Short mmCIF file of N, CA and C and ligand atoms in Angstrom, two decimals:
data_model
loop_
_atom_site.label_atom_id
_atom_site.label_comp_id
_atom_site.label_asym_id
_atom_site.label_seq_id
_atom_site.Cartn_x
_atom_site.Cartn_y
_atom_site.Cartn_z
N UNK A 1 104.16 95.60 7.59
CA UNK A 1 103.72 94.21 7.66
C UNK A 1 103.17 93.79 6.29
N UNK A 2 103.82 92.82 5.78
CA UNK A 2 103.07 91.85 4.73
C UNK A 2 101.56 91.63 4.53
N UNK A 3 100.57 91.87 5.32
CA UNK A 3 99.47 91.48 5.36
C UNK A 3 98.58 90.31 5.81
N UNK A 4 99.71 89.67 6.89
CA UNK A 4 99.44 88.55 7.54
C UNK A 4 98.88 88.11 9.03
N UNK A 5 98.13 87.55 9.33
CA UNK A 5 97.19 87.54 10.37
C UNK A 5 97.95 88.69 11.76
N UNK A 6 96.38 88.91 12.56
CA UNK A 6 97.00 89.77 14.00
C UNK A 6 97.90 89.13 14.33
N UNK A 7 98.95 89.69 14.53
CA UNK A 7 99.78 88.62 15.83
C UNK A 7 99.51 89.17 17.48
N UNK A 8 98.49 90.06 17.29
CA UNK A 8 98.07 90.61 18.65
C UNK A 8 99.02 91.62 19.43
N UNK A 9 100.39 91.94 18.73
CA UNK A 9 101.64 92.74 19.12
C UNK A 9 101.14 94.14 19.02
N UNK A 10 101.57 95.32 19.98
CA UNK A 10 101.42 96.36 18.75
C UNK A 10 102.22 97.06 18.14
N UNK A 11 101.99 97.72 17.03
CA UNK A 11 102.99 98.00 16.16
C UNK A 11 104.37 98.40 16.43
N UNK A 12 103.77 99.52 17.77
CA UNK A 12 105.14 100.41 18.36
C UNK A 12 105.88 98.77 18.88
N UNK A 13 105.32 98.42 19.80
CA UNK A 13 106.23 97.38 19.99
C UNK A 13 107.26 96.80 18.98
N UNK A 14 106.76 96.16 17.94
CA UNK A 14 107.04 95.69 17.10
C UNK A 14 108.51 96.46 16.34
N UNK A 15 108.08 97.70 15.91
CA UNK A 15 108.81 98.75 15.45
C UNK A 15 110.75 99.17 16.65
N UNK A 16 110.15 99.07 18.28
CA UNK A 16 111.11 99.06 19.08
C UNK A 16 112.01 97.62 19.20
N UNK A 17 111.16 96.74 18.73
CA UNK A 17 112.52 95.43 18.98
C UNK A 17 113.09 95.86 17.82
N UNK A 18 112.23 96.03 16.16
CA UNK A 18 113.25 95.84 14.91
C UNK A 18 114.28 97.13 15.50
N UNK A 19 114.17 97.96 16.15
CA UNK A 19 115.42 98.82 16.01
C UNK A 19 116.42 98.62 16.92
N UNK A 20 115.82 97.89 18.07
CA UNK A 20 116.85 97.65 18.99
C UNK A 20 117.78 96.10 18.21
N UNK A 21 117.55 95.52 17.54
CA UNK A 21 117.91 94.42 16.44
C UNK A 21 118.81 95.14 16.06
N UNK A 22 118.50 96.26 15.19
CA UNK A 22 119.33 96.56 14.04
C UNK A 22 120.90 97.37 14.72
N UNK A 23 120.02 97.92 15.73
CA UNK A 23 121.05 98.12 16.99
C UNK A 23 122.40 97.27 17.06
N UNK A 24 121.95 96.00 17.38
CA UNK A 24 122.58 94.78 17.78
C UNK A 24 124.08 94.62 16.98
N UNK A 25 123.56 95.04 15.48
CA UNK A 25 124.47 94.59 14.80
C UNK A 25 126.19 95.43 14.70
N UNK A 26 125.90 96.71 14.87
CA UNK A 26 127.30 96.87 15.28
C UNK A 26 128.05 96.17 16.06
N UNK A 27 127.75 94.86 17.06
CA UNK A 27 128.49 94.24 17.65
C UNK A 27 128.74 92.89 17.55
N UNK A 28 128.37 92.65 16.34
CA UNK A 28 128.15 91.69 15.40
C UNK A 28 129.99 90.98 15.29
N UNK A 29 129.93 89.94 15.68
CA UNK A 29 131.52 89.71 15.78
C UNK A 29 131.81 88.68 14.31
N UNK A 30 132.18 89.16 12.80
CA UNK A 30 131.79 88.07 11.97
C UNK A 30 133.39 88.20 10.86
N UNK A 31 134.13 88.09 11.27
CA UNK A 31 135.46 87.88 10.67
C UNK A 31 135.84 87.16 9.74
N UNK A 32 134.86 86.05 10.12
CA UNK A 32 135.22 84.86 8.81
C UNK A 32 133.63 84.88 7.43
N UNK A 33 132.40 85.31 7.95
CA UNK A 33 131.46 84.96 7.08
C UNK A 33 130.99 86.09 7.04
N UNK A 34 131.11 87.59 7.47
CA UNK A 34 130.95 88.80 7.26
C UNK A 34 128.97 88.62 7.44
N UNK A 35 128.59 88.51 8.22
CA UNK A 35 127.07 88.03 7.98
C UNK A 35 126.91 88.46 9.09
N UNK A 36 126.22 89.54 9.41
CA UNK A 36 125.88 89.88 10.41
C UNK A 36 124.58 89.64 11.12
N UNK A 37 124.28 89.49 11.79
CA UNK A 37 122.68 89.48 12.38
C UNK A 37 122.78 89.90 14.27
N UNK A 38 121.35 90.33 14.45
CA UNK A 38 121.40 91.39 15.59
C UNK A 38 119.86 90.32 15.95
N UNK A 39 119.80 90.54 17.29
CA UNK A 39 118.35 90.17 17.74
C UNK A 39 117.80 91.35 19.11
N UNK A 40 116.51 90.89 19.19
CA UNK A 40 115.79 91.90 20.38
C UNK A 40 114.76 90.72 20.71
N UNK A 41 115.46 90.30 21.76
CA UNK A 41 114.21 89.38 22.91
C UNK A 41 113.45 89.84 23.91
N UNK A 42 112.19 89.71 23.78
CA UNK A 42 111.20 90.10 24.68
C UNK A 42 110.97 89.25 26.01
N UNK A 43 110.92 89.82 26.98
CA UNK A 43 110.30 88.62 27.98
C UNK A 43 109.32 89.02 28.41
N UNK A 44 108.66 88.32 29.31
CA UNK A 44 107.41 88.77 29.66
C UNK A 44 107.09 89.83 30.35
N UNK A 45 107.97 89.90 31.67
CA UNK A 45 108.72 91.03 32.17
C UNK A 45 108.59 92.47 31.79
N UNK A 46 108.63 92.69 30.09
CA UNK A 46 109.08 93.66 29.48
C UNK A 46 110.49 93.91 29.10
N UNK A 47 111.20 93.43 29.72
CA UNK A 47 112.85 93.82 29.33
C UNK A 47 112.93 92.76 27.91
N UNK A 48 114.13 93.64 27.44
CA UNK A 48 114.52 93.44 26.03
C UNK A 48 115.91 92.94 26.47
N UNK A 49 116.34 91.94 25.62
CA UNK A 49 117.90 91.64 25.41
C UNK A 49 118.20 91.42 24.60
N UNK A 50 119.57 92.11 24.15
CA UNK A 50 120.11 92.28 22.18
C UNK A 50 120.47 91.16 22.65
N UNK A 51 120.92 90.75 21.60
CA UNK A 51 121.95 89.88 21.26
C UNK A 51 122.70 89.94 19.87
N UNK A 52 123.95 89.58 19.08
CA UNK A 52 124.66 89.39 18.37
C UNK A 52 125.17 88.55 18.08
N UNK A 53 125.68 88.01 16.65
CA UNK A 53 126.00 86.57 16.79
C UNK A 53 128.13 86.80 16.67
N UNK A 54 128.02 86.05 17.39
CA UNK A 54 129.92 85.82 17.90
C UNK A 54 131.07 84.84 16.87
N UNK A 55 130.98 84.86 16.67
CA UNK A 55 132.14 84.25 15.08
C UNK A 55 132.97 83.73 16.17
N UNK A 56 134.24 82.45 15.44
CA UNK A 56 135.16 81.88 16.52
C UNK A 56 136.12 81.64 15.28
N UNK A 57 137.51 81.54 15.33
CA UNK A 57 138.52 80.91 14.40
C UNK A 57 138.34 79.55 14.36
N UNK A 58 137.65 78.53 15.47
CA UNK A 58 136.88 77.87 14.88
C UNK A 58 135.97 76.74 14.52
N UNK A 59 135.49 77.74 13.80
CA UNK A 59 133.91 78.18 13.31
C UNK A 59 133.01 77.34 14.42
N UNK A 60 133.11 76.31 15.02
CA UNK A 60 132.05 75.42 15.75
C UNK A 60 131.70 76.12 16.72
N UNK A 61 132.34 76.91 17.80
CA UNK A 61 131.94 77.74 18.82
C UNK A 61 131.32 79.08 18.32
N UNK A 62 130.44 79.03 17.23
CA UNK A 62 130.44 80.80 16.87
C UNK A 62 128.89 80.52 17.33
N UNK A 63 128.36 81.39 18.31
CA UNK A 63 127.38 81.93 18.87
C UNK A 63 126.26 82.45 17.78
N UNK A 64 124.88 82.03 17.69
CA UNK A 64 124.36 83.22 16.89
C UNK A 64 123.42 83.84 17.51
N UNK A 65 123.22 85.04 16.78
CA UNK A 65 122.38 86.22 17.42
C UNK A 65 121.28 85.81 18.50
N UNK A 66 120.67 85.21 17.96
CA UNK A 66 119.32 84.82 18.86
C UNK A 66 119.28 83.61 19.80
N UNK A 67 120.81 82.74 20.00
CA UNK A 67 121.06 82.82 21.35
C UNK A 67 122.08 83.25 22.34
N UNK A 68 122.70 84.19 21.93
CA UNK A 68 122.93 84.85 22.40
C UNK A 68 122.62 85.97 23.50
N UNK A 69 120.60 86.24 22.77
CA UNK A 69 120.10 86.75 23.51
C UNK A 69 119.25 86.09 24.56
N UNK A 70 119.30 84.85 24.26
CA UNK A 70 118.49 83.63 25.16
C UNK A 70 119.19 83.61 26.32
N UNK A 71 120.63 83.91 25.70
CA UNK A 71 121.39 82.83 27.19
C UNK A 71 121.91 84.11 28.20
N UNK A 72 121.95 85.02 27.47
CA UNK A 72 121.98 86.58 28.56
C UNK A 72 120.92 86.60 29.48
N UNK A 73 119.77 86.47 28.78
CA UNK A 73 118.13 86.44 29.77
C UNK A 73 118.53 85.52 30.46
N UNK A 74 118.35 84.43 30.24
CA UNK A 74 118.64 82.77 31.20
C UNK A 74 119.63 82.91 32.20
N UNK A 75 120.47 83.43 32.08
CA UNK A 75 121.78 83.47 32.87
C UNK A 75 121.29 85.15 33.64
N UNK A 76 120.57 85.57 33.51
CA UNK A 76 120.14 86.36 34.35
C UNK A 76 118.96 86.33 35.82
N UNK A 77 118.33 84.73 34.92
CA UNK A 77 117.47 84.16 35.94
C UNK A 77 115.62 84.49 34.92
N UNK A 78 115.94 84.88 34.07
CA UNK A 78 114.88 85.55 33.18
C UNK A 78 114.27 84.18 32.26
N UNK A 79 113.31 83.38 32.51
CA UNK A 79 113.05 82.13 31.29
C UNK A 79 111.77 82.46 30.24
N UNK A 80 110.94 83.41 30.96
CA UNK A 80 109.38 83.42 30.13
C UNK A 80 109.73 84.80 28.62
N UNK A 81 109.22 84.12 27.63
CA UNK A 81 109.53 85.20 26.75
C UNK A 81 107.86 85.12 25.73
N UNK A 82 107.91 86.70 25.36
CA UNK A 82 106.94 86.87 24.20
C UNK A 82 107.29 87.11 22.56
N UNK A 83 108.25 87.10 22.69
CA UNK A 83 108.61 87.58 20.89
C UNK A 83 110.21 87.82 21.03
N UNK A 84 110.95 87.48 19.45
CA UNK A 84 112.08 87.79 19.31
C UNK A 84 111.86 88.49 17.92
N UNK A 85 112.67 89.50 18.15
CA UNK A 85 113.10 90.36 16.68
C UNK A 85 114.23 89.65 16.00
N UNK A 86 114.43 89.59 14.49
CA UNK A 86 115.64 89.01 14.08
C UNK A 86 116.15 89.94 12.65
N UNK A 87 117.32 90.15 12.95
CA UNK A 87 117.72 91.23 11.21
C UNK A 87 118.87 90.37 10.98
N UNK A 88 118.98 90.80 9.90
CA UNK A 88 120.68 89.97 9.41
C UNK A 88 120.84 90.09 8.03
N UNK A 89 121.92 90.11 7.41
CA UNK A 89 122.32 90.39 6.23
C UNK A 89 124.02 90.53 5.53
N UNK A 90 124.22 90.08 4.84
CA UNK A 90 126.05 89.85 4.45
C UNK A 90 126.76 91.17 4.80
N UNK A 91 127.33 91.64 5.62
CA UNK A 91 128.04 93.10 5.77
C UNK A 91 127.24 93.75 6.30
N UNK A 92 125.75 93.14 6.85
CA UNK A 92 125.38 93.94 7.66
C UNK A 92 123.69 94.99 7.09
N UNK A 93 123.86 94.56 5.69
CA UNK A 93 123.04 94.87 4.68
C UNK A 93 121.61 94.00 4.60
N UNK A 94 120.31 94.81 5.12
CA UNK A 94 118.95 94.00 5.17
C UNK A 94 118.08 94.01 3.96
N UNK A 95 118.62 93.21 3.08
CA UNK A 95 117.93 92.73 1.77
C UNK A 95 116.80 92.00 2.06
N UNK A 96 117.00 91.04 3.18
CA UNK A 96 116.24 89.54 3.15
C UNK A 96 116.18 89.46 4.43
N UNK A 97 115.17 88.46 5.01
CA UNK A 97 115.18 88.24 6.28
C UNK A 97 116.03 86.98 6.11
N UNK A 98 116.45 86.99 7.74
CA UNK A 98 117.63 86.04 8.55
C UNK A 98 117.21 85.53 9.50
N UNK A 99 116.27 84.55 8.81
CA UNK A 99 115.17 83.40 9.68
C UNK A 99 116.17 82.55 10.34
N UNK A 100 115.53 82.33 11.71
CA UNK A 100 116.42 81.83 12.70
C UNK A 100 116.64 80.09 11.92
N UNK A 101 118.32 79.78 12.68
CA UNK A 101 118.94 78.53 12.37
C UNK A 101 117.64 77.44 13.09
N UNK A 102 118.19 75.78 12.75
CA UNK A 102 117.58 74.71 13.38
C UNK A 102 118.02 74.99 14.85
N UNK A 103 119.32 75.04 15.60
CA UNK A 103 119.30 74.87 16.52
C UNK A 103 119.05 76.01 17.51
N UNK A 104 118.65 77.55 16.93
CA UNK A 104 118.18 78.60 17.66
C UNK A 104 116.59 78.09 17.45
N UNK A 105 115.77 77.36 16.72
CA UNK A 105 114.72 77.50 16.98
C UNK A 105 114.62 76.53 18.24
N UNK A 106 115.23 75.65 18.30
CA UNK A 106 115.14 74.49 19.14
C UNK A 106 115.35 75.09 20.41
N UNK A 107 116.26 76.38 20.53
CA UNK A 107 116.56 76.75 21.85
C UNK A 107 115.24 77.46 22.25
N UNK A 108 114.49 78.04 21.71
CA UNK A 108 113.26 78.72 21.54
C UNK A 108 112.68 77.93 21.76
N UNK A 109 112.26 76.85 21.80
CA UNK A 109 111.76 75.69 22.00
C UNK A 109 111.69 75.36 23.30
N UNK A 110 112.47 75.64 24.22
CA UNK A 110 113.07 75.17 25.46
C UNK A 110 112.41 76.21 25.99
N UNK A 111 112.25 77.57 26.22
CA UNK A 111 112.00 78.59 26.66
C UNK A 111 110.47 79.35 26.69
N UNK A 112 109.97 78.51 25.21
CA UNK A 112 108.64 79.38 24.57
C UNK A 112 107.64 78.53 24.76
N UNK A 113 106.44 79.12 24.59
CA UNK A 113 105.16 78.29 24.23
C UNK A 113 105.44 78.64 22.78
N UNK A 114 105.64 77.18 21.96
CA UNK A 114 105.12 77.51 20.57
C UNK A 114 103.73 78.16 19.94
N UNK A 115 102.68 77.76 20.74
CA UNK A 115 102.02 78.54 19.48
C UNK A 115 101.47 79.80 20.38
N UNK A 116 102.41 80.73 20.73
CA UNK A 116 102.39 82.29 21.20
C UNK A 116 103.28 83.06 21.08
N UNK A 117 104.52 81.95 21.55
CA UNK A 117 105.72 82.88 21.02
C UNK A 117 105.83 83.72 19.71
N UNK A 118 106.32 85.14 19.69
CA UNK A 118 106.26 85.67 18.47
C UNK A 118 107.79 85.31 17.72
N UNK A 119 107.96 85.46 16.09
CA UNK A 119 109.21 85.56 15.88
C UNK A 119 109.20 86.53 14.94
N UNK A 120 109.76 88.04 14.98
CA UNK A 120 109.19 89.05 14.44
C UNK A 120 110.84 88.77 13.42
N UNK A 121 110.66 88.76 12.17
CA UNK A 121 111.53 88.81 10.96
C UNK A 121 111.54 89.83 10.23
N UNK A 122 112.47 90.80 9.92
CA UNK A 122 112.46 92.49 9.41
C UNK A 122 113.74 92.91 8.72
N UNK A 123 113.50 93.54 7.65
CA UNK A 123 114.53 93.78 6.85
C UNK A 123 114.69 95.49 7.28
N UNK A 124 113.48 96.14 8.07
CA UNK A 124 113.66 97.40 8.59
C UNK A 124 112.11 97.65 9.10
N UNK A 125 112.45 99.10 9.78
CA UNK A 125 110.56 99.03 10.33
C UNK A 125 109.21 99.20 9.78
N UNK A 126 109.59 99.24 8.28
CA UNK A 126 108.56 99.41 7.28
C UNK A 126 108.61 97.60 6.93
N UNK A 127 109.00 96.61 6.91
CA UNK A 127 109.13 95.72 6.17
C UNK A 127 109.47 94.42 7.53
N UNK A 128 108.50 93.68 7.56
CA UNK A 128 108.65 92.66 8.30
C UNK A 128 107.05 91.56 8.64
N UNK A 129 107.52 90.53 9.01
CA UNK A 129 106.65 89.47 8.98
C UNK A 129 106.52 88.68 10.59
N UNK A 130 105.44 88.45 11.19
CA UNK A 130 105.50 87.93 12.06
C UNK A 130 104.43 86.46 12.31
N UNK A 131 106.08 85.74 12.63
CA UNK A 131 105.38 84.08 12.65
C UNK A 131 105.00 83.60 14.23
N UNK A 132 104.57 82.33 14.16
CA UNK A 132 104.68 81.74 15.53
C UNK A 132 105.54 80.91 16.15
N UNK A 133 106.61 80.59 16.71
CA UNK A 133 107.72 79.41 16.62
C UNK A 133 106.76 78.19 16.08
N UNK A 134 105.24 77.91 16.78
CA UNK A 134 105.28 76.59 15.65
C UNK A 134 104.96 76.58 14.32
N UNK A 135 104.89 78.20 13.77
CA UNK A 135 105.10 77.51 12.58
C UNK A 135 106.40 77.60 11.80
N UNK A 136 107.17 77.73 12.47
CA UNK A 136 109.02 77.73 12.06
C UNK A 136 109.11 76.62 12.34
N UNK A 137 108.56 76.14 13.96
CA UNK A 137 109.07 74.45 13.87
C UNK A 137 108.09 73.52 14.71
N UNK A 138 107.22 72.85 13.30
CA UNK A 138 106.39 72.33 13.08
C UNK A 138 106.68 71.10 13.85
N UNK A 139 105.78 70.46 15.28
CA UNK A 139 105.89 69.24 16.09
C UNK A 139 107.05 69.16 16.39
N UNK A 140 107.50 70.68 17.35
CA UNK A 140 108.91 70.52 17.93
C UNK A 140 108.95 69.92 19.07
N UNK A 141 110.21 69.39 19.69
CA UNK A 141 110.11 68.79 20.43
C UNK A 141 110.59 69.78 21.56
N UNK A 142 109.98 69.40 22.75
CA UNK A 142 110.22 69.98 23.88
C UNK A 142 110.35 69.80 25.10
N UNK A 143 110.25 70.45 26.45
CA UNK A 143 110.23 69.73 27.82
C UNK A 143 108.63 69.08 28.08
N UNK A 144 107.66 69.53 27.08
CA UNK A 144 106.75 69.04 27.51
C UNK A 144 106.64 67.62 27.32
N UNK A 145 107.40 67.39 26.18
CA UNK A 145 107.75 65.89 25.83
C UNK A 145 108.37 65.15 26.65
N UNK A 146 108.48 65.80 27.63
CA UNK A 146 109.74 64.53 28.56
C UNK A 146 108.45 64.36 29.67
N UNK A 147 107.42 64.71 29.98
CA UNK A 147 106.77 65.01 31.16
C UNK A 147 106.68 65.95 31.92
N1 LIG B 201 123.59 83.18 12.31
C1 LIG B 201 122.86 83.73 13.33
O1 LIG B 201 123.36 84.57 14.07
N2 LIG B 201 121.59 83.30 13.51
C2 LIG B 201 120.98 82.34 12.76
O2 LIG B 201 119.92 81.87 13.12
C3 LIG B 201 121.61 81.90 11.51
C4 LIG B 201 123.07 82.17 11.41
C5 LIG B 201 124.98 83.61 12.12
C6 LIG B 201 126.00 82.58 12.47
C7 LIG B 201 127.19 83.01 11.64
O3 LIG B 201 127.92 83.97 12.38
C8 LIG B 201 126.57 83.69 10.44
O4 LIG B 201 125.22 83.96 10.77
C9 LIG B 201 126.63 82.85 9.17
O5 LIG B 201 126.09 81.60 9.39
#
């Protein structure tokens, strides 16, 4: 960890999503942008669901990692979550973190309490940062907004 506030997780935890992530990525379907990324969703539950992001010939239907793992939980009947792991890197290679897209945070949005949800970002289990969805996405909008 970077040196950035408790996120109240503990480490082992922390350490078992980044690997079940990195996991992910052998099934990484990326033909056209070689960019792989893997996720590990927590629910409250305790169960974990990878996910991978799905490439399409094209390109508009290509799935990414982290909902992928949303819509496995959801479609399982599973909605409450505590943290998502996220890895990713060109060929598969974790230089940098692979901070979730606009419209995976938004799906996170739908599912999470922003300011609890974790979003654990890791280039491996020595090296990673953990935010809160609101501060990835600052006055998001949500179901609470509708009433
Ligand atoms: N990708 C993800 O899986 N998650 C993100 O949040 C950002 C982007 C994927 C989609 C595509 O397969 C590749 O990364 C390049 O955009």
């Amino acid at each position: 960890m970077d040196g950035q506030k408790d996120c109240g997780m503990e480490k082992k935890q922390i350490e078992e999503l980044i690997d079940t992530a990195i996991r992910q990525l052998e099934f990484s379907y990326t033909p056209y942008s070689g960019f792989k990324v893997g996720a590990a969703l927590l629910a409250k539950d305790g169960k974990v669901y990878g996910g991978c992001n799905i490439e399409n010939a094209a390109y508009g239907p290509t799935n990414c990692a982290e909902r992928t793992a949303f819509f496995k939980a959801v479609s399982e009947g599973v909605r409450k979550f505590d943290a998502i792991c996220i890895v990713g890197g060109k060929d598969g290679v974790l230089t940098d973190y692979a901070a979730p897209c606009g419209v995976c945070r938004q799906v996170m949005m739908e599912f999470c309490d922003p300011e609890t949800f974790q979003v654990i970002l890791a280039t491996g289990k020595d090296h990673y940062d953990v935010f809160t969805l609101k501060e990835l996405l600052p006055l998001g909008f949500g179901p609470a907004n509708l009433g």
